Amino acid sequence: MSSLRAVKMMPLGYRILPTSTLPRVVRQFSSTPARSYEYLLTSKPKPGVGQVQLNRPKALNALCTPLISELNEALKQFNSADDVSVIIVTGSEKAFAAGADIKEMAPLTFSEAYTKSFIESWSDLTTQVKKPILAAVSGHALGGGCELAMMCDILYCTETANFGQPEVKLGTIPGAGGSQRLTRAIGKSKAMELILTGKSFSGADAEKWGLAAKAFPSYEALMEGVTKTAETIAGYSKVAIIGAKEVVNKSQDLGLRDGVEYERRVFHSIFGSQDQKIGMKAFAEKRKPEWTHQ
Ligand code: DAK
């Protein structure tokens, strides 16, 4: 697709405007040309922050296989970029993602689903990424869209965001971790109710039930809030934030005793980093640390 056609097809929020006319939160920090994707927009809105925006507006960001492959690639690139510490994953104001692509899935047979990459490409989405990933959810986050948001490390949303696991309505069940992550986040009874009825729930509920860290009153407030949090995290040592992410995520897999032991081992290992020395010395000398990220 030509870039001009791509721009014409973009809803107003996506159009490429002169930098001076852009709201602060979408202004590009880095002038480094980013690789262009068919279904994604990538940017570096602040120092240390990489942003991936799902961009398939005609299908409400339905997660077709090429989009998932591009998302994997963009996340891996930011994960290995020296100038990125934190990644934001977002959609549009109308849709974070309305789920996996139903039209693509409809004709799949058991053997195709079981053996082909449709399944595989989802599994390394966030598990391969060491840096913290913040989800900024506005509009629909249904099925695989809700699951993608839950794979991220911090979930922010608008109060009116529309979450749900509606797979029963399609004669199927959640397939990308929804039954596991939703249940761990909000408890068995509520998760069971939502998954068995397919009912959606608001961003305000997501915050009330502990699925979202924060629900914002508007899309603009959401994007500003997520960027601010990303900037805060990017201001710390990469070694510390990657270690912190690793140990918090371990709590989802390990029992308390093993989890505490795991945390202690990682804590011990961080004494081997330069930044631990830099951070503690700076505290004692009453000055700001200058991280080396080593
Ligand atoms: N897939 C494909 N196209 C979709 C879509 C989807 N999930 N959601 C929306 N679209 C398309 C619509 O078909 C329509 O396209 P055209 O007809 O214009 O060509 C366009 O987006 C606009 O949609 P609507 O006309 O329906 O828009 P409305 O505002 O009226 O309604 C809606 C918005 C979000 C309420 C509605 O579109 C809707 O109910 N969408 C489906 C939501 C849903 O059921 N999502 C769950 C899908 S199942 C796995 C990984 C992942 C998964 C499973 C396994 N493995 C790794 C094992 C995930 C499964 C799912 O997500």
PDB file of C-alpha atoms in Angstrom, residues 152-153 180-181 183-185 242-264 266:
ATOM      1  CA  CYS A 152       1.125  -6.803  29.355  1.00  0.00           C
ATOM      2  CA  ASP A 153       2.761  -5.873  32.662  1.00  0.00           C
ATOM      3  CA  GLN A 180      -6.042 -18.182  33.343  1.00  0.00           C
ATOM      4  CA  ARG A 181      -5.071 -14.501  33.504  1.00  0.00           C
ATOM      5  CA  THR A 183      -9.155 -15.676  36.885  1.00  0.00           C
ATOM      6  CA  ARG A 184      -5.858 -14.844  38.585  1.00  0.00           C
ATOM      7  CA  ALA A 185      -6.614 -11.118  38.292  1.00  0.00           C
ATOM      8  CA  ILE A 242      13.986  -5.757  34.178  1.00  0.00           C
ATOM      9  CA  GLY A 243      14.774  -7.596  37.423  1.00  0.00           C
ATOM     10  CA  ALA A 244      11.634  -6.183  39.082  1.00  0.00           C
ATOM     11  CA  LYS A 245       9.449  -7.273  36.156  1.00  0.00           C
ATOM     12  CA  GLU A 246      10.957 -10.741  36.227  1.00  0.00           C
ATOM     13  CA  VAL A 247      10.314 -11.332  39.915  1.00  0.00           C
ATOM     14  CA  VAL A 248       6.759  -9.928  39.896  1.00  0.00           C
ATOM     15  CA  ASN A 249       5.888 -12.165  36.950  1.00  0.00           C
ATOM     16  CA  LYS A 250       7.344 -15.177  38.777  1.00  0.00           C
ATOM     17  CA  SER A 251       4.687 -14.663  41.456  1.00  0.00           C
ATOM     18  CA  GLN A 252       2.141 -15.801  38.860  1.00  0.00           C
ATOM     19  CA  ASP A 253       3.894 -19.144  38.378  1.00  0.00           C
ATOM     20  CA  LEU A 254       5.474 -20.001  41.750  1.00  0.00           C
ATOM     21  CA  GLY A 255       4.165 -20.673  45.242  1.00  0.00           C
ATOM     22  CA  LEU A 256       5.035 -18.094  47.947  1.00  0.00           C
ATOM     23  CA  ARG A 257       8.069 -19.899  49.369  1.00  0.00           C
ATOM     24  CA  ASP A 258       9.652 -20.499  45.935  1.00  0.00           C
ATOM     25  CA  GLY A 259       8.708 -17.001  44.804  1.00  0.00           C
ATOM     26  CA  VAL A 260      10.380 -15.344  47.783  1.00  0.00           C
ATOM     27  CA  GLU A 261      13.451 -17.519  47.270  1.00  0.00           C
ATOM     28  CA  TYR A 262      13.534 -16.583  43.564  1.00  0.00           C
ATOM     29  CA  GLU A 263      13.242 -12.880  44.415  1.00  0.00           C
ATOM     30  CA  ARG A 264      16.140 -13.165  46.877  1.00  0.00           C
ATOM     31  CA  VAL A 266      17.686 -12.040  41.742  1.00  0.00           C
TER      32      VAL A 266
END
